[in-house]
PDB file of C-alpha atoms and ligand atoms in Angstrom:
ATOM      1  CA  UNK A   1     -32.089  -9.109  31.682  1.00 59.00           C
ATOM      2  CA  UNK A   2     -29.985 -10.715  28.850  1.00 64.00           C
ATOM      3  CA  UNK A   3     -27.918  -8.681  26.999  1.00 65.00           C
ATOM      4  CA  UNK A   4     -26.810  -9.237  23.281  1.00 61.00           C
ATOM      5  CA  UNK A   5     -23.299  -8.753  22.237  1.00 57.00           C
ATOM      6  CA  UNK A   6     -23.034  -7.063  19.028  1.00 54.00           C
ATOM      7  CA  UNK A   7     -20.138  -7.405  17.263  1.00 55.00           C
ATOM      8  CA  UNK A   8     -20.219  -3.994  14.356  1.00 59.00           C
ATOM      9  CA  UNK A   9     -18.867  -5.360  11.526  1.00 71.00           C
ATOM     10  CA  UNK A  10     -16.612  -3.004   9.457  1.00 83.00           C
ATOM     11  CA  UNK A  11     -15.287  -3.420   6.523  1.00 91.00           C
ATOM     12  CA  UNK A  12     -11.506  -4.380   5.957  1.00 97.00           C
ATOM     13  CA  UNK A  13      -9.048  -1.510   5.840  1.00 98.00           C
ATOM     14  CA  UNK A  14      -6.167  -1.490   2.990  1.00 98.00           C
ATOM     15  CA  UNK A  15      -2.794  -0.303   3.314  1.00 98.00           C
ATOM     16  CA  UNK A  16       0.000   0.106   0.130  1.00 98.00           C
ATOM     17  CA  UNK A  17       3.148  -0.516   1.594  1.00 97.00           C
ATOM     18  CA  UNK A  18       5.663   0.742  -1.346  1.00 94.00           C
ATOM     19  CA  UNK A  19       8.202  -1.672  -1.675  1.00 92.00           C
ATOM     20  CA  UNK A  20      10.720   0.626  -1.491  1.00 88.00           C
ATOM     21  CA  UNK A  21      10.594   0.295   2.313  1.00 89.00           C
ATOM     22  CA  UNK A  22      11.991  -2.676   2.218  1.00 86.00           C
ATOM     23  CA  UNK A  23      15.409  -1.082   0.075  1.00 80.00           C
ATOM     24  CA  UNK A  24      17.912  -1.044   2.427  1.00 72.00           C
ATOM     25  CA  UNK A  25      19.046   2.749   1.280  1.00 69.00           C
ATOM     26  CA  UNK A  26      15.321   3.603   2.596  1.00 57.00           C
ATOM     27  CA  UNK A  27      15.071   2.548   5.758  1.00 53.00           C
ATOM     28  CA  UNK A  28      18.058   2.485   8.026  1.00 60.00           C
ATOM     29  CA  UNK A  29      16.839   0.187  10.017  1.00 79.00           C
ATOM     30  CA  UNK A  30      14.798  -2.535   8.073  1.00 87.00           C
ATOM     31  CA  UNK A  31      14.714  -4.851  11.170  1.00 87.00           C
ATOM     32  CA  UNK A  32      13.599  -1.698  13.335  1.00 89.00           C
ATOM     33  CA  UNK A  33      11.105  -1.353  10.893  1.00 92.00           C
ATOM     34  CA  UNK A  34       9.673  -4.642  10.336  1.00 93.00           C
ATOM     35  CA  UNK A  35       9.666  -5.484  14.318  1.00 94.00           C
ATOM     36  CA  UNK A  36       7.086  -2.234  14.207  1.00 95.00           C
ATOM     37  CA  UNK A  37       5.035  -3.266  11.414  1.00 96.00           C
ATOM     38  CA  UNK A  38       4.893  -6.770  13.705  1.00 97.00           C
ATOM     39  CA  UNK A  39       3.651  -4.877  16.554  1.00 97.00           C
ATOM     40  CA  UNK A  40       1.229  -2.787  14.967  1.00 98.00           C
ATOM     41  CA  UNK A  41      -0.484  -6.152  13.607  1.00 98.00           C
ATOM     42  CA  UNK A  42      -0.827  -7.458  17.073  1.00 98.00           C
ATOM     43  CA  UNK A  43      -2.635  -4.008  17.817  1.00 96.00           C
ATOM     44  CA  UNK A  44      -4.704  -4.263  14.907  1.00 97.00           C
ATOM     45  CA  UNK A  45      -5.489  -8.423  15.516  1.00 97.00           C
ATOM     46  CA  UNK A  46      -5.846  -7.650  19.156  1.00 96.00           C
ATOM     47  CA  UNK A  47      -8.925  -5.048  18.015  1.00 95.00           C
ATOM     48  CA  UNK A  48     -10.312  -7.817  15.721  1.00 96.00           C
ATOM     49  CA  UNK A  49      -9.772  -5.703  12.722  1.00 97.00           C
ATOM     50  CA  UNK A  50      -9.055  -6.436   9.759  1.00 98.00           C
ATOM     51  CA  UNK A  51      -6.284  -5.667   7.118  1.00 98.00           C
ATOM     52  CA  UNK A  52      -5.076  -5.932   3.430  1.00 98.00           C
ATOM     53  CA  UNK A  53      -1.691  -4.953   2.750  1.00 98.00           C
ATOM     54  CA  UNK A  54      -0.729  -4.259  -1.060  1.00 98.00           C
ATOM     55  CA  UNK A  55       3.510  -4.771  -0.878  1.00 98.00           C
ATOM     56  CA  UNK A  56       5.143  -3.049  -3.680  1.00 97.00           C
ATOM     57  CA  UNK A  57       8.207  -4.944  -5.465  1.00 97.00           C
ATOM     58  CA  UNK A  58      11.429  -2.556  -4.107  1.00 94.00           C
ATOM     59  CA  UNK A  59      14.852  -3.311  -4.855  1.00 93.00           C
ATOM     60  CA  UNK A  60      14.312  -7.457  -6.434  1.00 96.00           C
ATOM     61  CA  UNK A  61      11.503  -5.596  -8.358  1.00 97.00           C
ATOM     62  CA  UNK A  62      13.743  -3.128 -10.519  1.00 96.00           C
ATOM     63  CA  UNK A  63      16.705  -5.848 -10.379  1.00 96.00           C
ATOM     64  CA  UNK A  64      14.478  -7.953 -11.954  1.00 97.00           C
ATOM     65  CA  UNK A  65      13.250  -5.548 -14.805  1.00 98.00           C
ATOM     66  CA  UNK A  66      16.875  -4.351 -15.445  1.00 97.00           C
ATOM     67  CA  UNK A  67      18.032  -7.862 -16.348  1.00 97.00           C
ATOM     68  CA  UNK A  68      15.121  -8.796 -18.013  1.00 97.00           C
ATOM     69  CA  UNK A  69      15.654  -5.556 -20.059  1.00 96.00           C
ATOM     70  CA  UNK A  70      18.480  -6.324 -21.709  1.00 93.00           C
ATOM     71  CA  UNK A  71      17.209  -8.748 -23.921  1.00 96.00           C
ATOM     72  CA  UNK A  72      13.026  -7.856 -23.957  1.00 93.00           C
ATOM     73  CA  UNK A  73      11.193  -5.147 -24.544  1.00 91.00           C
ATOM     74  CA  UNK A  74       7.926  -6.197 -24.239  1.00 97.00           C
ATOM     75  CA  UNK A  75       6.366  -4.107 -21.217  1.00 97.00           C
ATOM     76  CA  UNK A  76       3.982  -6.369 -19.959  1.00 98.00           C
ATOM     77  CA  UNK A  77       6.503  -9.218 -20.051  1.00 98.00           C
ATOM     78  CA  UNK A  78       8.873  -6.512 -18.088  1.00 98.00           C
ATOM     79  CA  UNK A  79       5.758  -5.886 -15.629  1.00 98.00           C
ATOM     80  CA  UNK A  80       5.051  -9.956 -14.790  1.00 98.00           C
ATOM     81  CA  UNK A  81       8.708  -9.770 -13.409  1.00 98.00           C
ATOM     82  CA  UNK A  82       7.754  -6.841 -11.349  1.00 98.00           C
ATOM     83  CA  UNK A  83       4.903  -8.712 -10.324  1.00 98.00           C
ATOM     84  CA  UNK A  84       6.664 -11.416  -8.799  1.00 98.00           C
ATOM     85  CA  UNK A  85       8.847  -9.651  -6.999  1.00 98.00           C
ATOM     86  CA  UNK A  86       5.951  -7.968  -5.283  1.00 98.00           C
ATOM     87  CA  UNK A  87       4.977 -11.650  -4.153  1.00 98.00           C
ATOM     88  CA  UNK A  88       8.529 -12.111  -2.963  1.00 97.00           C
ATOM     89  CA  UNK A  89       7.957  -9.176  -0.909  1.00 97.00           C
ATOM     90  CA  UNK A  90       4.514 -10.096   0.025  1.00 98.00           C
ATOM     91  CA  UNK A  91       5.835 -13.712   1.199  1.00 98.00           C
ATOM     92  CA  UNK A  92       8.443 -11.781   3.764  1.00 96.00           C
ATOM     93  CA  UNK A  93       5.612  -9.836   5.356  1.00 97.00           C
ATOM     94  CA  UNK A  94       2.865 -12.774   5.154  1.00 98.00           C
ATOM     95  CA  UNK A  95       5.618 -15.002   7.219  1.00 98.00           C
ATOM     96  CA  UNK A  96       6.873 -12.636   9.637  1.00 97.00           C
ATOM     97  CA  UNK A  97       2.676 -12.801  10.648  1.00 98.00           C
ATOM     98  CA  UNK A  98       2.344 -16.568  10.544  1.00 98.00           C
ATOM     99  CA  UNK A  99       5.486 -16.860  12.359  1.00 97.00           C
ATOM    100  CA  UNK A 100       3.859 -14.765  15.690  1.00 97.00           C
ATOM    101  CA  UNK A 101       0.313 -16.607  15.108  1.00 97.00           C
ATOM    102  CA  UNK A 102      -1.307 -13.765  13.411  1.00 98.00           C
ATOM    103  CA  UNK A 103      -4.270 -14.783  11.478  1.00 98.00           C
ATOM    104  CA  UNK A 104      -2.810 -14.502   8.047  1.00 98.00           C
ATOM    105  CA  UNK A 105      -4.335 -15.864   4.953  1.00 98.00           C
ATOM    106  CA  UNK A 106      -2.053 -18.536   3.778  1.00 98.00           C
ATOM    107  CA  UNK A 107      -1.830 -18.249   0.717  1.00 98.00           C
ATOM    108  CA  UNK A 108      -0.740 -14.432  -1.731  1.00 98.00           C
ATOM    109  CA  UNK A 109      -4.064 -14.361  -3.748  1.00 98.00           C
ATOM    110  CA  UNK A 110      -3.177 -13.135  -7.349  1.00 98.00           C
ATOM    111  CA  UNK A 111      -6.422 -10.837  -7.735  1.00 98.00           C
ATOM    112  CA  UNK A 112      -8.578  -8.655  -5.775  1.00 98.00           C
ATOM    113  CA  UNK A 113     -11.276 -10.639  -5.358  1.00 98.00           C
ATOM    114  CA  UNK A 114     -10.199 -13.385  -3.871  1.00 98.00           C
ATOM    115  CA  UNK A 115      -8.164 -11.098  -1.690  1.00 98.00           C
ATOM    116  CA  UNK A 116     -11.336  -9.869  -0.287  1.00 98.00           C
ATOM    117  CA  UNK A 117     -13.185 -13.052   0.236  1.00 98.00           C
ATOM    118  CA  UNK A 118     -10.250 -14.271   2.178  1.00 98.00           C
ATOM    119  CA  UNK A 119     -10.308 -10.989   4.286  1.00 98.00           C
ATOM    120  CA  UNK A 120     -13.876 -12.777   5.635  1.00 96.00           C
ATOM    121  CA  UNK A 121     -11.752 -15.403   6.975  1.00 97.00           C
ATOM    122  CA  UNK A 122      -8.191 -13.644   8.094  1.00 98.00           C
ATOM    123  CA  UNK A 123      -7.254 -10.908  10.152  1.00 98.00           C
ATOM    124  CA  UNK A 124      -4.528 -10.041   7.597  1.00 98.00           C
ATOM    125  CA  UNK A 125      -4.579 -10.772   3.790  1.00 98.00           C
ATOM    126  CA  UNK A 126      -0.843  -9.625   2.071  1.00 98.00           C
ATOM    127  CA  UNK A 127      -0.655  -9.852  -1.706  1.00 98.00           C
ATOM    128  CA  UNK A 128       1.428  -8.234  -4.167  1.00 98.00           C
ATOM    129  CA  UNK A 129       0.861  -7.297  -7.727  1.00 98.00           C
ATOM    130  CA  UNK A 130      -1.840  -8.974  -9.852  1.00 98.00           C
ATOM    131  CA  UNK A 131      -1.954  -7.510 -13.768  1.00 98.00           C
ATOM    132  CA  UNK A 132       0.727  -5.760 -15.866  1.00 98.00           C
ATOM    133  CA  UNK A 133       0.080  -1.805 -16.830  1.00 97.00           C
ATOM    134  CA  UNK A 134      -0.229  -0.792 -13.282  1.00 98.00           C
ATOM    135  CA  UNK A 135       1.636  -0.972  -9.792  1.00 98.00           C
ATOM    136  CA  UNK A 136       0.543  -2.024  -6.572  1.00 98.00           C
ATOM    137  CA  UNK A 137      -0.996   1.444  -5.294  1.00 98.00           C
ATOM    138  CA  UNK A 138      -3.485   0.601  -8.059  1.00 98.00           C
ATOM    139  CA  UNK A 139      -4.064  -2.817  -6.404  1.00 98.00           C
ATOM    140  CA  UNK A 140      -4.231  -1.906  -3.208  1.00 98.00           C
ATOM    141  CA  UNK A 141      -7.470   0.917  -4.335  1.00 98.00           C
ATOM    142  CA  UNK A 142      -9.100  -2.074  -6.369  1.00 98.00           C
ATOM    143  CA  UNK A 143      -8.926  -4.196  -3.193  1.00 98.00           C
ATOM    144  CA  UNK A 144     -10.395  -0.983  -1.332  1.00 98.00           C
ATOM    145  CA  UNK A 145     -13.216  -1.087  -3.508  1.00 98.00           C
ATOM    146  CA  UNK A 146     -13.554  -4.303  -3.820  1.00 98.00           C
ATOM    147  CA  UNK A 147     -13.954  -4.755  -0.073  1.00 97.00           C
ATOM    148  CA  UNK A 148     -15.930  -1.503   0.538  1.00 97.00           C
ATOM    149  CA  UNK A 149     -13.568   0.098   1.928  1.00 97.00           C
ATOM    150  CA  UNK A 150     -13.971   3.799   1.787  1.00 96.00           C
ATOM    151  CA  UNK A 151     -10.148   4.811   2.334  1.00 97.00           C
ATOM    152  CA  UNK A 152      -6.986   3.641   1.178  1.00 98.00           C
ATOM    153  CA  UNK A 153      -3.509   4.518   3.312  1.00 98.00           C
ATOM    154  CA  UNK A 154      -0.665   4.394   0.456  1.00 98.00           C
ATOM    155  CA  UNK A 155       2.765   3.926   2.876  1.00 97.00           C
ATOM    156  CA  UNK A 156       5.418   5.332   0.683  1.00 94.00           C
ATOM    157  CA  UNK A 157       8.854   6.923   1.119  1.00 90.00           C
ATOM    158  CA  UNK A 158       8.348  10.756   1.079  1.00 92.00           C
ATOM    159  CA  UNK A 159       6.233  12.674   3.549  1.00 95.00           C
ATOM    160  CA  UNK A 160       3.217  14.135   1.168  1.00 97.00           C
ATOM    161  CA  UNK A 161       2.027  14.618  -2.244  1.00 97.00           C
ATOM    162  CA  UNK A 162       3.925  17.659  -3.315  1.00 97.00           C
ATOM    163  CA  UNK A 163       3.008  20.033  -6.474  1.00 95.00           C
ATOM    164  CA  UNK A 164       6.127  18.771  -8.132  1.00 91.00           C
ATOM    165  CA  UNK A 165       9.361  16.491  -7.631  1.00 89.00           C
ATOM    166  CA  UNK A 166      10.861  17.568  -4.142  1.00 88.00           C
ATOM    167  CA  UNK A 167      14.349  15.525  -4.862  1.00 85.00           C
ATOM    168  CA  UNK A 168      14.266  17.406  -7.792  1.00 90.00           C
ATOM    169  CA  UNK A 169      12.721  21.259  -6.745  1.00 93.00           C
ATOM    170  CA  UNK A 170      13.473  22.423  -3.470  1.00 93.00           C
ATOM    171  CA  UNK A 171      10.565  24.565  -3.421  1.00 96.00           C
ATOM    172  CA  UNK A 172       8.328  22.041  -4.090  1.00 95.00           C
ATOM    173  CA  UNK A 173       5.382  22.872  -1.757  1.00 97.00           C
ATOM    174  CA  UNK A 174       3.729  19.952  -0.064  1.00 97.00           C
ATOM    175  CA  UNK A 175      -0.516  19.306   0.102  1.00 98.00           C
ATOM    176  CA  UNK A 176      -1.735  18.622   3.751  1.00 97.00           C
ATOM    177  CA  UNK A 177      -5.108  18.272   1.826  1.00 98.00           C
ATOM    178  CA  UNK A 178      -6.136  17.979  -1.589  1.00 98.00           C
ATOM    179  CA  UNK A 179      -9.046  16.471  -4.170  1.00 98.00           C
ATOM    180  CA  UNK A 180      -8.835  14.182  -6.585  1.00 98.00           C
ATOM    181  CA  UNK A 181      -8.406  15.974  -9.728  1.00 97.00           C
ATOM    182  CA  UNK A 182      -5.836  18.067  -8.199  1.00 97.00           C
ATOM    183  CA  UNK A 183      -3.544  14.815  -7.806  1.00 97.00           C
ATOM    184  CA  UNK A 184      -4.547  14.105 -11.171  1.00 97.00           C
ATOM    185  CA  UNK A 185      -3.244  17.279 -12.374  1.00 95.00           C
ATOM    186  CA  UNK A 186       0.353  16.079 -10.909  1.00 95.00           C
ATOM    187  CA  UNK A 187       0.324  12.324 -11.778  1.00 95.00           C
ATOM    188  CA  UNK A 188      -1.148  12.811 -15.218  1.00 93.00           C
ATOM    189  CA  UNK A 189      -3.110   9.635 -16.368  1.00 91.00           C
ATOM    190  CA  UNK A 190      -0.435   7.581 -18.411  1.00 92.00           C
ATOM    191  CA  UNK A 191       0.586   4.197 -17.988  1.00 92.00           C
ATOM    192  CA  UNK A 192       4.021   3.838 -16.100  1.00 95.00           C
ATOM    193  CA  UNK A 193       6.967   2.090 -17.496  1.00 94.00           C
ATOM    194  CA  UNK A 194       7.573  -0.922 -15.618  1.00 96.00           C
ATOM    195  CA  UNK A 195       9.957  -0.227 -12.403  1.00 93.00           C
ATOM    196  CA  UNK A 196       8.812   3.257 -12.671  1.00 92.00           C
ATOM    197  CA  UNK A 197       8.168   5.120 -10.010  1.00 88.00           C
ATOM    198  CA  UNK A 198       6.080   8.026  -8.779  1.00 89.00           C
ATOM    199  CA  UNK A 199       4.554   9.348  -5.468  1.00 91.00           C
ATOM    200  CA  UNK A 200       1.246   7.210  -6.417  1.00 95.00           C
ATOM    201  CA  UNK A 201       0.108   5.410  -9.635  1.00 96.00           C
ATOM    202  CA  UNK A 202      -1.965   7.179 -12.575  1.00 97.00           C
ATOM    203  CA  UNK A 203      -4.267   4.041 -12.436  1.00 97.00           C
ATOM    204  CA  UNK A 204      -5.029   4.233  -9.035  1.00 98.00           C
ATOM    205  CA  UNK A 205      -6.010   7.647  -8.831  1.00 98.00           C
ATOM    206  CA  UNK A 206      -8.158   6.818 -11.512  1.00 97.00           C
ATOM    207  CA  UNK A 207      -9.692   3.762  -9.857  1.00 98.00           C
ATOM    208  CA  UNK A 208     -10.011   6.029  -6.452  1.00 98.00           C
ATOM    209  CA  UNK A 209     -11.502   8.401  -8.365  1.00 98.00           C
ATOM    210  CA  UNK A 210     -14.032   6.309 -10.156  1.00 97.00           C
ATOM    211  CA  UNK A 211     -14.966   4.536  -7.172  1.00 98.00           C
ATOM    212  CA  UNK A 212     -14.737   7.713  -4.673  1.00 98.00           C
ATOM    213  CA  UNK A 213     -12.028   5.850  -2.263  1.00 98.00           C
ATOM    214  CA  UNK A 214     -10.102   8.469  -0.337  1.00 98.00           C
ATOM    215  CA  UNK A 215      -6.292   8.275  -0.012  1.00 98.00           C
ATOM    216  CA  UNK A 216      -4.001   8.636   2.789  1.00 98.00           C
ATOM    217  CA  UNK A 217      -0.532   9.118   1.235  1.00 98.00           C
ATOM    218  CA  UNK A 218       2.278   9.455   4.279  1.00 98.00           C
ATOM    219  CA  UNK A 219       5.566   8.379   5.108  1.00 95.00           C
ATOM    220  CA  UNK A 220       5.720   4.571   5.866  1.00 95.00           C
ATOM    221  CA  UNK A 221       9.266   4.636   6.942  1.00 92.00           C
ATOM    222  CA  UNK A 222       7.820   5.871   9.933  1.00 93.00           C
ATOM    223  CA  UNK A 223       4.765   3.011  11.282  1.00 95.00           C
ATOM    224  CA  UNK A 224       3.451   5.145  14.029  1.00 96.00           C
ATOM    225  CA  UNK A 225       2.098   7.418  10.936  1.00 97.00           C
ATOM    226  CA  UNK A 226       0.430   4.513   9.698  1.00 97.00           C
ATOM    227  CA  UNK A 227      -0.686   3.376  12.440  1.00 97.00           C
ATOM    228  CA  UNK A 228      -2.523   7.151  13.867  1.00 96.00           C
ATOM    229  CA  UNK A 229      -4.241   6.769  10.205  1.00 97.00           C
ATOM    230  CA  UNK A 230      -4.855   3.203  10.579  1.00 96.00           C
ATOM    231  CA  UNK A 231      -7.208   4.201  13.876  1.00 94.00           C
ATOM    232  CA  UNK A 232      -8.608   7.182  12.245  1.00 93.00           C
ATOM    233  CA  UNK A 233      -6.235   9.557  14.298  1.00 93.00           C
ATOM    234  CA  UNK A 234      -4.743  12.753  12.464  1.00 92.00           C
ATOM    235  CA  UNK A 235      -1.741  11.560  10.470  1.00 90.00           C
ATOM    236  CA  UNK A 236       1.183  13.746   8.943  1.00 96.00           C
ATOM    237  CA  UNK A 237       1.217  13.295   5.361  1.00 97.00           C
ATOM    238  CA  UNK A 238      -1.527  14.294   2.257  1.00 98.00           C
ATOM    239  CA  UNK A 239      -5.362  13.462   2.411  1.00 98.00           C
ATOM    240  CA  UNK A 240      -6.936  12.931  -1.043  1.00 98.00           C
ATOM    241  CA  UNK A 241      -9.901  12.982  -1.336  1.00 98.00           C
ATOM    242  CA  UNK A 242     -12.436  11.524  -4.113  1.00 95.00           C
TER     243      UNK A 242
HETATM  244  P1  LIG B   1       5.421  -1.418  -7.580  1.00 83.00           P
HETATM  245  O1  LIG B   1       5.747  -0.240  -8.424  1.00 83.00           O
HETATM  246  O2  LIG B   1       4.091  -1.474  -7.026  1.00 83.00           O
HETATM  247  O3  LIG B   1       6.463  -1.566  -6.439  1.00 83.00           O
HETATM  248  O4  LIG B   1       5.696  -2.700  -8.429  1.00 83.00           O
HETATM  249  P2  LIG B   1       7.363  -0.410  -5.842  1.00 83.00           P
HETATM  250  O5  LIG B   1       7.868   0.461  -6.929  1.00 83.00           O
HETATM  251  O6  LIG B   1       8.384  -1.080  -5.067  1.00 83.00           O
HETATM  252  O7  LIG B   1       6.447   0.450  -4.981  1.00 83.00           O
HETATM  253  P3  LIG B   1       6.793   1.971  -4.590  1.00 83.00           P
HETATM  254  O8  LIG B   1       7.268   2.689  -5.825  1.00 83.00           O
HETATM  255  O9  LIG B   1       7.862   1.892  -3.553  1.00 83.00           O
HETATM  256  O10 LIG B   1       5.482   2.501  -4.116  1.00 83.00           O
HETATM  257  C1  LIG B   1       6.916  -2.922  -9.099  1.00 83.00           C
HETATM  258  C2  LIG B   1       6.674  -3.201 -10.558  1.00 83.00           C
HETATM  259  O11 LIG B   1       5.879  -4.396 -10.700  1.00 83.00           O
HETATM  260  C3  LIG B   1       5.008  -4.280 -11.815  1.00 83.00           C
HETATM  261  C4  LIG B   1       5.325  -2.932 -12.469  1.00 83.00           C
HETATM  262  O12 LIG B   1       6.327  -3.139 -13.441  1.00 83.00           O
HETATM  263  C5  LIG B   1       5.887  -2.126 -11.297  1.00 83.00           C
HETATM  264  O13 LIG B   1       6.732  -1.073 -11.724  1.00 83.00           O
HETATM  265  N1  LIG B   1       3.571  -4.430 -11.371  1.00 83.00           N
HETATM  266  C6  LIG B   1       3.240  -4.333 -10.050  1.00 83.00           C
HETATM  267  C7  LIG B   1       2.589  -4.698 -12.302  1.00 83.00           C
HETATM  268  O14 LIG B   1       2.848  -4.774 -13.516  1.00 83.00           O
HETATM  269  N2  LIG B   1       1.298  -4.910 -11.894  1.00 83.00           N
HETATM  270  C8  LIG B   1       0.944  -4.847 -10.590  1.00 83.00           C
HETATM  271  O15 LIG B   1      -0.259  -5.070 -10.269  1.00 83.00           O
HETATM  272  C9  LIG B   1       1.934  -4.537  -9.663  1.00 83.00           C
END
């Protein structure tokens, strides 16, 4: 009898890795860090899955807009320098891959789209920002919906969504689980300045909400949390769902 392999084809998963895990403040050990991230893209490559990864802008990113700020004003001229500090970023990450013979897209694509068509061809597709007036948690949902994708995992640097500021509030309380419009109620729906920063991006809670992606907000400091969401496992940190 002949048997037919079938491969299931599922679509790409997307992961927002804030930039700020990259600051050397965040992580105490960035090499530590990045030699797990490495790993866990063998394990994912060695599955033949697939992944997006959204890298925020960190440390060059609010360098950037400080200087800049000095003599502009304009945000969205503020927000391109963002922007291409996220591809700095992105370029660290993509060549770290190429460097162990992941399957990496070659090139940072600048929009969504073509992030996602190149996700038919790589293993791994890492881009940065593409558009002033948002951040890259709100690229990383676009490229969720964009691939079909019904979950995005935003890697940040605090442990959940909490009801308000914990760095601030000690007794902020933190969600294990919560909808939509409740993180709406706590991120509000205005624009961020550029270099701002907040637990996840107005705009993409909109765009998750629009387009009914759920979110997976946890700590990325730590990659074995990203990776037990990554394969579906339980994961510590806030489920959002849409
Ligand atoms: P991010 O805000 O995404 O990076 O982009 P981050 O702050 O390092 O990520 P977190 O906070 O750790 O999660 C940095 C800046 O780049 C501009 C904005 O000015 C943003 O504040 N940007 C980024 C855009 O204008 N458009 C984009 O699509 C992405």
């Amino acid at each position: 009898m002949l048997y037919i392999k079938r491969q299931i084809m599922r679509p790409p998963q997307i992961l927002a890795l804030g930039g700020s895990l990259l600051r050397p403040e965040e992580s105490e050990n960035r090499q530590l860090w990045l030699g797990k991230l490495r790993q866990l893209a063998v394990h994912i490559e060695g599955n033949s899955r697939k992944l997006g990864i959204v890298i925020g802008g960190g440390l060059p990113a609010r360098e950037g807009i400080e200087l800049a700020k000095n003599v502009m004003s304009n945000p969205d001229c503020l927000d391109e320098v963002g922007i291409a500090a996220t591809r700095l970023n992105a370029t660290i990450i993509q060549q770290i891959l190429i460097e162990i013979g992941c399957n990496v897209a070659p090139v940072i694509p600048h929009d969504t789209n073509s992030a996602s068509e190149l996700l038919a061809n790589y293993n791994f597709v890492i881009m940065g920002g593409t558009k002033p007036g948002q951040t890259t948690d709100a690229v990383a949902v676009t490229l969720a919906r964009d691939c079909s994708a019904a979950e995005c995992i935003i890697a940040t640097n605090v442990s959940h969504v909490y009801d308000k500021d914990p760095n601030t509030f000690p007794d902020a309380k933190p969600f294990t689980e919560m909808s939509i419009d409740e993180l709406i109620e706590i991120t509000g729906t205005e624009r961020m300045a550029p270099g701002q920063s907040a637990v996840v991006d107005p705009v993409a809670v909109n765009i998750a909400s629009v387009s009914n992606i759920n979110l997976a907000v946890l700590d990325g400091r730590k990659v074995d949390l990203i990776e037990a969401a990554l394969d579906g496992e339980e994961f510590y940190g806030t489920l959002v769902r849409s």
